[in-house]
Amino acid sequence: MKKNIYKWLLIGSVLTNVFTTSAQESSTLYFLDKNPTLHQLNPAYRPEGRFYIGMPGLSSMYFNVGNNCLTFEDVFQGKTIDGKKQTVSFLSRYADNGIDNFLDAMNNNLRVYTDYNMTLLSFGLRFKEKHYVTFGLSNRAEVQLSIPKAIPQVLLKGNSDVDAKQSFDIEDFTAIASLYSEIALCYSQQYNEKLSLGAKYKLLLGHANVHTDFKDMSLTIDKDEWKLTGDGSVDMAVPCLSLKRTADGTLDDAEFDEDASASDFVSPSGIGAAFDLGATYKLLPELTLSASVLDLGFIRWNKNLHSLQKKRDFVFNGVVYEISDRDTVDYGKEYEEIIDHMYTVDDKTSAYNSWLTAKVLLGAEYGVWNNKMTFGLLSKTAILQRKMYEELMLSANFKPWRIFSAALSYSLLDGEWHNLGLATNFNFGPVNYYLAMDQIPLTYAKGDGLMIPTKTRGVNFSMGMNYVFGYKPKKEKAPKEDKRKKQQVEIQDNKPVEKEEDKRVLEKDTVQVVPSVPKETVEEKTVDVQTDTVKQVKDVQPEKIEKKEPEKKATDDKKIQKVDEDVTPQGELIQEALYGIRYSVDGHLMMLDERSYPLLNKIVQRMNSDKALRLSIRGHFHLDERGPEFSRFMSKERARLIRNYMVEQGISANRIDIEGVGADESIATNYTKVGQEKNRRMELRYVK
């Protein structure tokens, strides 16, 4: 059997080197939003390009291996022996308190883990701007081994009191290993300016699995014997494996097919399904919250099944041998036979389930410098067999250009802050390339020409290459002149405002409106409405400044034409509020300026005097390099501030409708500062 054990280890090593090149993604990548594969960490993420396709086999690769408590220094020590520097294990007689230091470094449970994911095929497509669909085919593996501290403590130190009997609870011993393929389909949608949701369905094709289940396991030791009691089983779905048993049904040997190859693992031994769910919410323009649940599912194994059932207690009372046979006794065989007789081979195996390691991610990101630099906080919780493992990460993310972005992280893992992470993301034209590590070793020791990390409990890395198309922002076209959409905004010395005067600097977000013009200073003139121009009207009050057809004369107030009904909603326009509402900024917080309160209080009085009135608030904003979505967001936030103020003054929110139009109804060019100021306006109307 020893020969077969060595073969198993060799095959496992080969499989690890062949397949162990990737898993989900490095946590340090979580906030680098210009990486098209981040839907693996949160399915609500939508890549910025219209289409991406991954390099086959290189789209996304991740590898992770480590443990939760032991470092190189806990297992090995540097000593000077006979004048030479040597590295010795904690079991060496030259080690200082080797066994005690080793046991002190261990937690109650030693958890050893490895996982990977190699994406074989991946692509994504955006449609109708707010919808994104991705598809992926990948190969994955997970290995989790949990060893109670009692086991190495007993094996290394035995019973400290020879005459006493001691018992140790070791039912937490688990071993789980799965190799499977994943076919994933993901859909994400941006529901509004703030909220995006996503979901991913995964079809799982299981190739191999080993799963242990121990109940009420305990180890009792005294000076006469060591006794392991409790029930347990080992379920396996492994191709090319055969278990041989003795006449009494106990395990005799395990043999692996001599001609076995990786192709024997292609055919599935089980089928399963899993889901990923995600959401992002922009609480403030600078603050984004996110959450996701990953790998919520299981695999049902029903082929190539093998099972071992623990029916007997393990009793060790020493190995007896004759002195004359001391050179021929195989001590390993003696122990091996004891273990073999603990288990019986179960031929009547039935299908069983194995759950994936579910993960819950909660993130918060705050941006500065127009989000060219952000700070992120990410909580990651892994859940396996009713146990939770927590990781907390802080990161600084630099996104100055699309061509390059980077993140630096520092993580709290297993109760200690000692893991430094680094991620880089490059976009050279359509080519995207990224590389990341979550646990970068900072302390090394030299030995035999090698650099060995001494204080790192694990290592992982993530890398990938993808092609992204359709990511260039569209240049804004000069707005077409439309007389219906032009508003009268200024009257000045009975002369039209010429376009050449747009370079004049106005007060931010305000345009002066002349309250009234004395009759004796105005002549009756034919009014020709032109783009970005307004001519004086006889004795016009602010709330009645409206647009007229070119062929009509402004002989009295009754002949002033209303704004076209197809362009603006029905209702009485509050002309004074069009440019009279001001805003201020405190840090990154936008609020109403106190100078706007008198005007809003007049509106409140009117609403209180006529309970049948409703108020329509349509916010308009200019368009810049941040795009139309940002423009709509800002215009709606400004409208929301007005509504919140009026609600505070006693007006029911049900009587107020708000809408963020953004730059969709621009009345001037967005290429000049003055034009942008004209486009920033609040359209308030009384509606019956």
PDB file of N, CA, C and O in Angstrom, residues 152-217:
ATOM      1  N   PRO A 152      -1.415  16.685  16.748  1.00  0.00           N
ATOM      2  CA  PRO A 152       0.046  16.829  16.849  1.00  0.00           C
ATOM      3  C   PRO A 152       0.528  16.944  18.290  1.00  0.00           C
ATOM      4  O   PRO A 152       1.656  16.537  18.606  1.00  0.00           O
ATOM      5  N   GLN A 153      -0.318  17.462  19.177  1.00  0.00           N
ATOM      6  CA  GLN A 153       0.092  17.572  20.576  1.00  0.00           C
ATOM      7  C   GLN A 153       0.311  16.200  21.186  1.00  0.00           C
ATOM      8  O   GLN A 153       1.300  15.962  21.898  1.00  0.00           O
ATOM      9  N   VAL A 154      -0.606  15.261  20.908  1.00  0.00           N
ATOM     10  CA  VAL A 154      -0.464  13.905  21.437  1.00  0.00           C
ATOM     11  C   VAL A 154       0.691  13.183  20.769  1.00  0.00           C
ATOM     12  O   VAL A 154       1.492  12.495  21.420  1.00  0.00           O
ATOM     13  N   LEU A 155       0.798  13.322  19.454  1.00  0.00           N
ATOM     14  CA  LEU A 155       1.856  12.614  18.730  1.00  0.00           C
ATOM     15  C   LEU A 155       3.245  13.113  19.117  1.00  0.00           C
ATOM     16  O   LEU A 155       4.201  12.325  19.155  1.00  0.00           O
ATOM     17  N   LEU A 156       3.374  14.416  19.409  1.00  0.00           N
ATOM     18  CA  LEU A 156       4.686  14.987  19.681  1.00  0.00           C
ATOM     19  C   LEU A 156       5.078  14.930  21.155  1.00  0.00           C
ATOM     20  O   LEU A 156       6.250  14.796  21.483  1.00  0.00           O
ATOM     21  N   LYS A 157       4.102  15.027  22.067  1.00  0.00           N
ATOM     22  CA  LYS A 157       4.422  15.099  23.488  1.00  0.00           C
ATOM     23  C   LYS A 157       3.849  13.945  24.308  1.00  0.00           C
ATOM     24  O   LYS A 157       4.277  13.722  25.441  1.00  0.00           O
ATOM     25  N   GLY A 158       2.851  13.249  23.725  1.00  0.00           N
ATOM     26  CA  GLY A 158       2.271  12.125  24.453  1.00  0.00           C
ATOM     27  C   GLY A 158       1.542  12.584  25.702  1.00  0.00           C
ATOM     28  O   GLY A 158       1.023  13.701  25.775  1.00  0.00           O
ATOM     29  N   ASN A 159       1.517  11.722  26.703  1.00  0.00           N
ATOM     30  CA  ASN A 159       0.823  12.010  27.960  1.00  0.00           C
ATOM     31  C   ASN A 159       1.833  12.538  28.968  1.00  0.00           C
ATOM     32  O   ASN A 159       2.767  11.833  29.356  1.00  0.00           O
ATOM     33  N   SER A 160       1.636  13.792  29.375  1.00  0.00           N
ATOM     34  CA  SER A 160       2.604  14.387  30.302  1.00  0.00           C
ATOM     35  C   SER A 160       2.568  13.719  31.669  1.00  0.00           C
ATOM     36  O   SER A 160       3.564  13.669  32.377  1.00  0.00           O
ATOM     37  N   ASP A 161       1.412  13.175  32.053  1.00  0.00           N
ATOM     38  CA  ASP A 161       1.266  12.473  33.325  1.00  0.00           C
ATOM     39  C   ASP A 161       1.057  10.995  33.027  1.00  0.00           C
ATOM     40  O   ASP A 161      -0.006  10.581  32.546  1.00  0.00           O
ATOM     41  N   VAL A 162       2.074  10.195  33.299  1.00  0.00           N
ATOM     42  CA  VAL A 162       2.029   8.776  32.926  1.00  0.00           C
ATOM     43  C   VAL A 162       0.870   8.054  33.588  1.00  0.00           C
ATOM     44  O   VAL A 162       0.230   7.182  32.992  1.00  0.00           O
ATOM     45  N   ASP A 163       0.567   8.389  34.813  1.00  0.00           N
ATOM     46  CA  ASP A 163      -0.471   7.668  35.553  1.00  0.00           C
ATOM     47  C   ASP A 163      -1.879   8.204  35.299  1.00  0.00           C
ATOM     48  O   ASP A 163      -2.855   7.643  35.810  1.00  0.00           O
ATOM     49  N   ALA A 164      -1.994   9.266  34.552  1.00  0.00           N
ATOM     50  CA  ALA A 164      -3.309   9.871  34.320  1.00  0.00           C
ATOM     51  C   ALA A 164      -3.830   9.490  32.942  1.00  0.00           C
ATOM     52  O   ALA A 164      -3.068   9.158  32.031  1.00  0.00           O
ATOM     53  N   LYS A 165      -5.151   9.536  32.815  1.00  0.00           N
ATOM     54  CA  LYS A 165      -5.802   9.280  31.529  1.00  0.00           C
ATOM     55  C   LYS A 165      -6.343  10.609  31.009  1.00  0.00           C
ATOM     56  O   LYS A 165      -7.022  11.331  31.725  1.00  0.00           O
ATOM     57  N   GLN A 166      -6.020  10.897  29.748  1.00  0.00           N
ATOM     58  CA  GLN A 166      -6.447  12.143  29.134  1.00  0.00           C
ATOM     59  C   GLN A 166      -7.280  11.858  27.892  1.00  0.00           C
ATOM     60  O   GLN A 166      -7.020  10.896  27.154  1.00  0.00           O
ATOM     61  N   SER A 167      -8.288  12.727  27.645  1.00  0.00           N
ATOM     62  CA  SER A 167      -9.145  12.601  26.470  1.00  0.00           C
ATOM     63  C   SER A 167      -9.096  13.893  25.667  1.00  0.00           C
ATOM     64  O   SER A 167      -9.076  14.992  26.229  1.00  0.00           O
ATOM     65  N   PHE A 168      -9.109  13.752  24.354  1.00  0.00           N
ATOM     66  CA  PHE A 168      -9.040  14.882  23.444  1.00  0.00           C
ATOM     67  C   PHE A 168     -10.170  14.768  22.429  1.00  0.00           C
ATOM     68  O   PHE A 168     -10.396  13.704  21.849  1.00  0.00           O
ATOM     69  N   ASP A 169     -10.878  15.893  22.204  1.00  0.00           N
ATOM     70  CA  ASP A 169     -11.951  15.941  21.212  1.00  0.00           C
ATOM     71  C   ASP A 169     -11.357  16.313  19.856  1.00  0.00           C
ATOM     72  O   ASP A 169     -10.782  17.386  19.697  1.00  0.00           O
ATOM     73  N   ILE A 170     -11.489  15.431  18.872  1.00  0.00           N
ATOM     74  CA  ILE A 170     -10.888  15.671  17.559  1.00  0.00           C
ATOM     75  C   ILE A 170     -11.904  15.507  16.435  1.00  0.00           C
ATOM     76  O   ILE A 170     -11.552  15.188  15.303  1.00  0.00           O
ATOM     77  N   GLU A 171     -13.183  15.723  16.744  1.00  0.00           N
ATOM     78  CA  GLU A 171     -14.197  15.550  15.711  1.00  0.00           C
ATOM     79  C   GLU A 171     -14.111  16.628  14.629  1.00  0.00           C
ATOM     80  O   GLU A 171     -14.752  16.498  13.576  1.00  0.00           O
ATOM     81  N   ASP A 172     -13.336  17.698  14.859  1.00  0.00           N
ATOM     82  CA  ASP A 172     -13.201  18.743  13.850  1.00  0.00           C
ATOM     83  C   ASP A 172     -12.237  18.368  12.735  1.00  0.00           C
ATOM     84  O   ASP A 172     -12.005  19.182  11.826  1.00  0.00           O
ATOM     85  N   PHE A 173     -11.683  17.181  12.785  1.00  0.00           N
ATOM     86  CA  PHE A 173     -10.782  16.747  11.703  1.00  0.00           C
ATOM     87  C   PHE A 173     -11.597  16.566  10.424  1.00  0.00           C
ATOM     88  O   PHE A 173     -12.559  15.795  10.374  1.00  0.00           O
ATOM     89  N   THR A 174     -11.240  17.287   9.363  1.00  0.00           N
ATOM     90  CA  THR A 174     -11.929  17.182   8.081  1.00  0.00           C
ATOM     91  C   THR A 174     -10.920  17.224   6.948  1.00  0.00           C
ATOM     92  O   THR A 174      -9.849  17.839   7.063  1.00  0.00           O
ATOM     93  N   ALA A 175     -11.285  16.570   5.868  1.00  0.00           N
ATOM     94  CA  ALA A 175     -10.489  16.602   4.641  1.00  0.00           C
ATOM     95  C   ALA A 175     -11.457  16.627   3.469  1.00  0.00           C
ATOM     96  O   ALA A 175     -12.283  15.721   3.317  1.00  0.00           O
ATOM     97  N   ILE A 176     -11.385  17.675   2.672  1.00  0.00           N
ATOM     98  CA  ILE A 176     -12.275  17.847   1.528  1.00  0.00           C
ATOM     99  C   ILE A 176     -11.435  18.267   0.330  1.00  0.00           C
ATOM    100  O   ILE A 176     -10.619  19.195   0.428  1.00  0.00           O
ATOM    101  N   ALA A 177     -11.634  17.593  -0.790  1.00  0.00           N
ATOM    102  CA  ALA A 177     -10.930  17.944  -2.020  1.00  0.00           C
ATOM    103  C   ALA A 177     -11.870  17.724  -3.196  1.00  0.00           C
ATOM    104  O   ALA A 177     -12.538  16.691  -3.282  1.00  0.00           O
ATOM    105  N   SER A 178     -11.944  18.704  -4.086  1.00  0.00           N
ATOM    106  CA  SER A 178     -12.825  18.615  -5.248  1.00  0.00           C
ATOM    107  C   SER A 178     -12.118  19.153  -6.477  1.00  0.00           C
ATOM    108  O   SER A 178     -11.428  20.179  -6.411  1.00  0.00           O
ATOM    109  N   LEU A 179     -12.310  18.466  -7.595  1.00  0.00           N
ATOM    110  CA  LEU A 179     -11.833  18.911  -8.896  1.00  0.00           C
ATOM    111  C   LEU A 179     -13.038  18.935  -9.832  1.00  0.00           C
ATOM    112  O   LEU A 179     -13.722  17.925  -9.992  1.00  0.00           O
ATOM    113  N   TYR A 180     -13.338  20.091 -10.424  1.00  0.00           N
ATOM    114  CA  TYR A 180     -14.546  20.198 -11.236  1.00  0.00           C
ATOM    115  C   TYR A 180     -14.390  21.295 -12.284  1.00  0.00           C
ATOM    116  O   TYR A 180     -13.495  22.146 -12.205  1.00  0.00           O
ATOM    117  N   SER A 181     -15.294  21.257 -13.265  1.00  0.00           N
ATOM    118  CA  SER A 181     -15.367  22.300 -14.291  1.00  0.00           C
ATOM    119  C   SER A 181     -16.620  23.126 -14.061  1.00  0.00           C
ATOM    120  O   SER A 181     -17.603  22.645 -13.501  1.00  0.00           O
ATOM    121  N   GLU A 182     -16.574  24.366 -14.536  1.00  0.00           N
ATOM    122  CA  GLU A 182     -17.674  25.302 -14.287  1.00  0.00           C
ATOM    123  C   GLU A 182     -18.066  25.993 -15.592  1.00  0.00           C
ATOM    124  O   GLU A 182     -17.222  26.548 -16.297  1.00  0.00           O
ATOM    125  N   ILE A 183     -19.356  25.947 -15.898  1.00  0.00           N
ATOM    126  CA  ILE A 183     -19.913  26.684 -17.034  1.00  0.00           C
ATOM    127  C   ILE A 183     -20.817  27.761 -16.452  1.00  0.00           C
ATOM    128  O   ILE A 183     -21.819  27.448 -15.795  1.00  0.00           O
ATOM    129  N   ALA A 184     -20.476  29.039 -16.665  1.00  0.00           N
ATOM    130  CA  ALA A 184     -21.149  30.138 -15.966  1.00  0.00           C
ATOM    131  C   ALA A 184     -21.778  31.106 -16.950  1.00  0.00           C
ATOM    132  O   ALA A 184     -21.191  31.447 -17.990  1.00  0.00           O
ATOM    133  N   LEU A 185     -22.990  31.557 -16.620  1.00  0.00           N
ATOM    134  CA  LEU A 185     -23.694  32.582 -17.381  1.00  0.00           C
ATOM    135  C   LEU A 185     -24.118  33.674 -16.401  1.00  0.00           C
ATOM    136  O   LEU A 185     -24.818  33.401 -15.422  1.00  0.00           O
ATOM    137  N   CYS A 186     -23.691  34.915 -16.669  1.00  0.00           N
ATOM    138  CA  CYS A 186     -23.927  36.016 -15.738  1.00  0.00           C
ATOM    139  C   CYS A 186     -24.700  37.138 -16.432  1.00  0.00           C
ATOM    140  O   CYS A 186     -24.458  37.437 -17.611  1.00  0.00           O
ATOM    141  N   TYR A 187     -25.623  37.739 -15.687  1.00  0.00           N
ATOM    142  CA  TYR A 187     -26.383  38.882 -16.187  1.00  0.00           C
ATOM    143  C   TYR A 187     -26.359  39.984 -15.138  1.00  0.00           C
ATOM    144  O   TYR A 187     -26.609  39.727 -13.948  1.00  0.00           O
ATOM    145  N   SER A 188     -26.049  41.199 -15.572  1.00  0.00           N
ATOM    146  CA  SER A 188     -26.070  42.342 -14.665  1.00  0.00           C
ATOM    147  C   SER A 188     -26.823  43.488 -15.322  1.00  0.00           C
ATOM    148  O   SER A 188     -26.830  43.624 -16.561  1.00  0.00           O
ATOM    149  N   GLN A 189     -27.441  44.325 -14.489  1.00  0.00           N
ATOM    150  CA  GLN A 189     -28.233  45.441 -14.993  1.00  0.00           C
ATOM    151  C   GLN A 189     -28.080  46.637 -14.071  1.00  0.00           C
ATOM    152  O   GLN A 189     -28.091  46.495 -12.851  1.00  0.00           O
ATOM    153  N   GLN A 190     -27.955  47.808 -14.702  1.00  0.00           N
ATOM    154  CA  GLN A 190     -27.959  49.059 -13.954  1.00  0.00           C
ATOM    155  C   GLN A 190     -29.402  49.557 -13.913  1.00  0.00           C
ATOM    156  O   GLN A 190     -29.969  49.972 -14.914  1.00  0.00           O
ATOM    157  N   TYR A 191     -30.016  49.515 -12.728  1.00  0.00           N
ATOM    158  CA  TYR A 191     -31.427  49.858 -12.604  1.00  0.00           C
ATOM    159  C   TYR A 191     -31.655  51.360 -12.601  1.00  0.00           C
ATOM    160  O   TYR A 191     -32.662  51.842 -13.102  1.00  0.00           O
ATOM    161  N   ASN A 192     -30.756  52.112 -12.011  1.00  0.00           N
ATOM    162  CA  ASN A 192     -30.835  53.570 -12.024  1.00  0.00           C
ATOM    163  C   ASN A 192     -29.436  54.116 -11.816  1.00  0.00           C
ATOM    164  O   ASN A 192     -28.456  53.374 -11.915  1.00  0.00           O
ATOM    165  N   GLU A 193     -29.373  55.428 -11.539  1.00  0.00           N
ATOM    166  CA  GLU A 193     -28.055  56.049 -11.407  1.00  0.00           C
ATOM    167  C   GLU A 193     -27.254  55.496 -10.241  1.00  0.00           C
ATOM    168  O   GLU A 193     -26.033  55.615 -10.203  1.00  0.00           O
ATOM    169  N   LYS A 194     -27.924  54.876  -9.272  1.00  0.00           N
ATOM    170  CA  LYS A 194     -27.243  54.431  -8.064  1.00  0.00           C
ATOM    171  C   LYS A 194     -27.091  52.919  -7.960  1.00  0.00           C
ATOM    172  O   LYS A 194     -26.091  52.434  -7.443  1.00  0.00           O
ATOM    173  N   LEU A 195     -28.081  52.160  -8.403  1.00  0.00           N
ATOM    174  CA  LEU A 195     -28.159  50.729  -8.100  1.00  0.00           C
ATOM    175  C   LEU A 195     -27.865  49.870  -9.321  1.00  0.00           C
ATOM    176  O   LEU A 195     -28.417  50.095 -10.397  1.00  0.00           O
ATOM    177  N   SER A 196     -26.996  48.866  -9.121  1.00  0.00           N
ATOM    178  CA  SER A 196     -26.743  47.825 -10.114  1.00  0.00           C
ATOM    179  C   SER A 196     -26.853  46.466  -9.433  1.00  0.00           C
ATOM    180  O   SER A 196     -26.370  46.293  -8.311  1.00  0.00           O
ATOM    181  N   LEU A 197     -27.474  45.513 -10.106  1.00  0.00           N
ATOM    182  CA  LEU A 197     -27.647  44.162  -9.578  1.00  0.00           C
ATOM    183  C   LEU A 197     -27.134  43.153 -10.591  1.00  0.00           C
ATOM    184  O   LEU A 197     -27.152  43.402 -11.803  1.00  0.00           O
ATOM    185  N   GLY A 198     -26.687  42.000 -10.098  1.00  0.00           N
ATOM    186  CA  GLY A 198     -26.192  40.961 -10.983  1.00  0.00           C
ATOM    187  C   GLY A 198     -26.382  39.580 -10.384  1.00  0.00           C
ATOM    188  O   GLY A 198     -26.437  39.416  -9.163  1.00  0.00           O
ATOM    189  N   ALA A 199     -26.499  38.588 -11.256  1.00  0.00           N
ATOM    190  CA  ALA A 199     -26.640  37.198 -10.822  1.00  0.00           C
ATOM    191  C   ALA A 199     -25.921  36.302 -11.820  1.00  0.00           C
ATOM    192  O   ALA A 199     -25.901  36.584 -13.027  1.00  0.00           O
ATOM    193  N   LYS A 200     -25.337  35.240 -11.310  1.00  0.00           N
ATOM    194  CA  LYS A 200     -24.598  34.295 -12.154  1.00  0.00           C
ATOM    195  C   LYS A 200     -25.033  32.871 -11.810  1.00  0.00           C
ATOM    196  O   LYS A 200     -25.067  32.489 -10.647  1.00  0.00           O
ATOM    197  N   TYR A 201     -25.369  32.111 -12.846  1.00  0.00           N
ATOM    198  CA  TYR A 201     -25.703  30.697 -12.675  1.00  0.00           C
ATOM    199  C   TYR A 201     -24.528  29.862 -13.166  1.00  0.00           C
ATOM    200  O   TYR A 201     -23.968  30.118 -14.237  1.00  0.00           O
ATOM    201  N   LYS A 202     -24.168  28.843 -12.373  1.00  0.00           N
ATOM    202  CA  LYS A 202     -23.026  27.997 -12.707  1.00  0.00           C
ATOM    203  C   LYS A 202     -23.452  26.536 -12.773  1.00  0.00           C
ATOM    204  O   LYS A 202     -24.013  26.008 -11.801  1.00  0.00           O
ATOM    205  N   LEU A 203     -23.187  25.915 -13.877  1.00  0.00           N
ATOM    206  CA  LEU A 203     -23.349  24.474 -14.003  1.00  0.00           C
ATOM    207  C   LEU A 203     -22.010  23.824 -13.684  1.00  0.00           C
ATOM    208  O   LEU A 203     -20.991  24.150 -14.293  1.00  0.00           O
ATOM    209  N   LEU A 204     -22.016  22.904 -12.717  1.00  0.00           N
ATOM    210  CA  LEU A 204     -20.776  22.292 -12.229  1.00  0.00           C
ATOM    211  C   LEU A 204     -20.684  20.851 -12.690  1.00  0.00           C
ATOM    212  O   LEU A 204     -21.622  20.062 -12.500  1.00  0.00           O
ATOM    213  N   LEU A 205     -19.564  20.499 -13.285  1.00  0.00           N
ATOM    214  CA  LEU A 205     -19.274  19.129 -13.730  1.00  0.00           C
ATOM    215  C   LEU A 205     -18.144  18.592 -12.863  1.00  0.00           C
ATOM    216  O   LEU A 205     -16.984  18.976 -13.026  1.00  0.00           O
ATOM    217  N   GLY A 206     -18.488  17.710 -11.917  1.00  0.00           N
ATOM    218  CA  GLY A 206     -17.499  17.202 -10.981  1.00  0.00           C
ATOM    219  C   GLY A 206     -16.656  16.091 -11.571  1.00  0.00           C
ATOM    220  O   GLY A 206     -17.174  15.154 -12.184  1.00  0.00           O
ATOM    221  N   HIS A 207     -15.343  16.149 -11.379  1.00  0.00           N
ATOM    222  CA  HIS A 207     -14.424  15.142 -11.906  1.00  0.00           C
ATOM    223  C   HIS A 207     -13.898  14.210 -10.825  1.00  0.00           C
ATOM    224  O   HIS A 207     -13.747  13.009 -11.066  1.00  0.00           O
ATOM    225  N   ALA A 208     -13.597  14.727  -9.647  1.00  0.00           N
ATOM    226  CA  ALA A 208     -13.083  13.886  -8.562  1.00  0.00           C
ATOM    227  C   ALA A 208     -13.354  14.574  -7.235  1.00  0.00           C
ATOM    228  O   ALA A 208     -13.381  15.799  -7.149  1.00  0.00           O
ATOM    229  N   ASN A 209     -13.545  13.740  -6.173  1.00  0.00           N
ATOM    230  CA  ASN A 209     -13.853  14.295  -4.866  1.00  0.00           C
ATOM    231  C   ASN A 209     -13.467  13.313  -3.770  1.00  0.00           C
ATOM    232  O   ASN A 209     -13.601  12.103  -3.934  1.00  0.00           O
ATOM    233  N   VAL A 210     -12.974  13.862  -2.667  1.00  0.00           N
ATOM    234  CA  VAL A 210     -12.750  13.110  -1.431  1.00  0.00           C
ATOM    235  C   VAL A 210     -13.386  13.911  -0.307  1.00  0.00           C
ATOM    236  O   VAL A 210     -13.142  15.121  -0.194  1.00  0.00           O
ATOM    237  N   HIS A 211     -14.188  13.228   0.526  1.00  0.00           N
ATOM    238  CA  HIS A 211     -14.965  13.934   1.537  1.00  0.00           C
ATOM    239  C   HIS A 211     -15.016  13.087   2.806  1.00  0.00           C
ATOM    240  O   HIS A 211     -15.406  11.922   2.769  1.00  0.00           O
ATOM    241  N   THR A 212     -14.601  13.666   3.936  1.00  0.00           N
ATOM    242  CA  THR A 212     -14.641  12.938   5.210  1.00  0.00           C
ATOM    243  C   THR A 212     -15.776  13.459   6.075  1.00  0.00           C
ATOM    244  O   THR A 212     -16.167  14.628   5.988  1.00  0.00           O
ATOM    245  N   ASP A 213     -16.284  12.585   6.925  1.00  0.00           N
ATOM    246  CA  ASP A 213     -17.350  12.954   7.849  1.00  0.00           C
ATOM    247  C   ASP A 213     -17.152  12.165   9.142  1.00  0.00           C
ATOM    248  O   ASP A 213     -17.418  10.967   9.195  1.00  0.00           O
ATOM    249  N   PHE A 214     -16.657  12.848  10.179  1.00  0.00           N
ATOM    250  CA  PHE A 214     -16.396  12.201  11.463  1.00  0.00           C
ATOM    251  C   PHE A 214     -17.339  12.750  12.526  1.00  0.00           C
ATOM    252  O   PHE A 214     -17.596  13.951  12.578  1.00  0.00           O
ATOM    253  N   LYS A 215     -17.842  11.866  13.372  1.00  0.00           N
ATOM    254  CA  LYS A 215     -18.786  12.249  14.423  1.00  0.00           C
ATOM    255  C   LYS A 215     -18.297  11.705  15.765  1.00  0.00           C
ATOM    256  O   LYS A 215     -17.905  10.541  15.872  1.00  0.00           O
ATOM    257  N   ASP A 216     -18.353  12.573  16.770  1.00  0.00           N
ATOM    258  CA  ASP A 216     -18.005  12.176  18.137  1.00  0.00           C
ATOM    259  C   ASP A 216     -16.633  11.514  18.211  1.00  0.00           C
ATOM    260  O   ASP A 216     -16.429  10.547  18.956  1.00  0.00           O
ATOM    261  N   MET A 217     -15.675  12.011  17.459  1.00  0.00           N
ATOM    262  CA  MET A 217     -14.332  11.441  17.473  1.00  0.00           C
ATOM    263  C   MET A 217     -13.566  11.964  18.688  1.00  0.00           C
ATOM    264  O   MET A 217     -13.537  13.168  18.953  1.00  0.00           O
TER     265      MET A 217
END
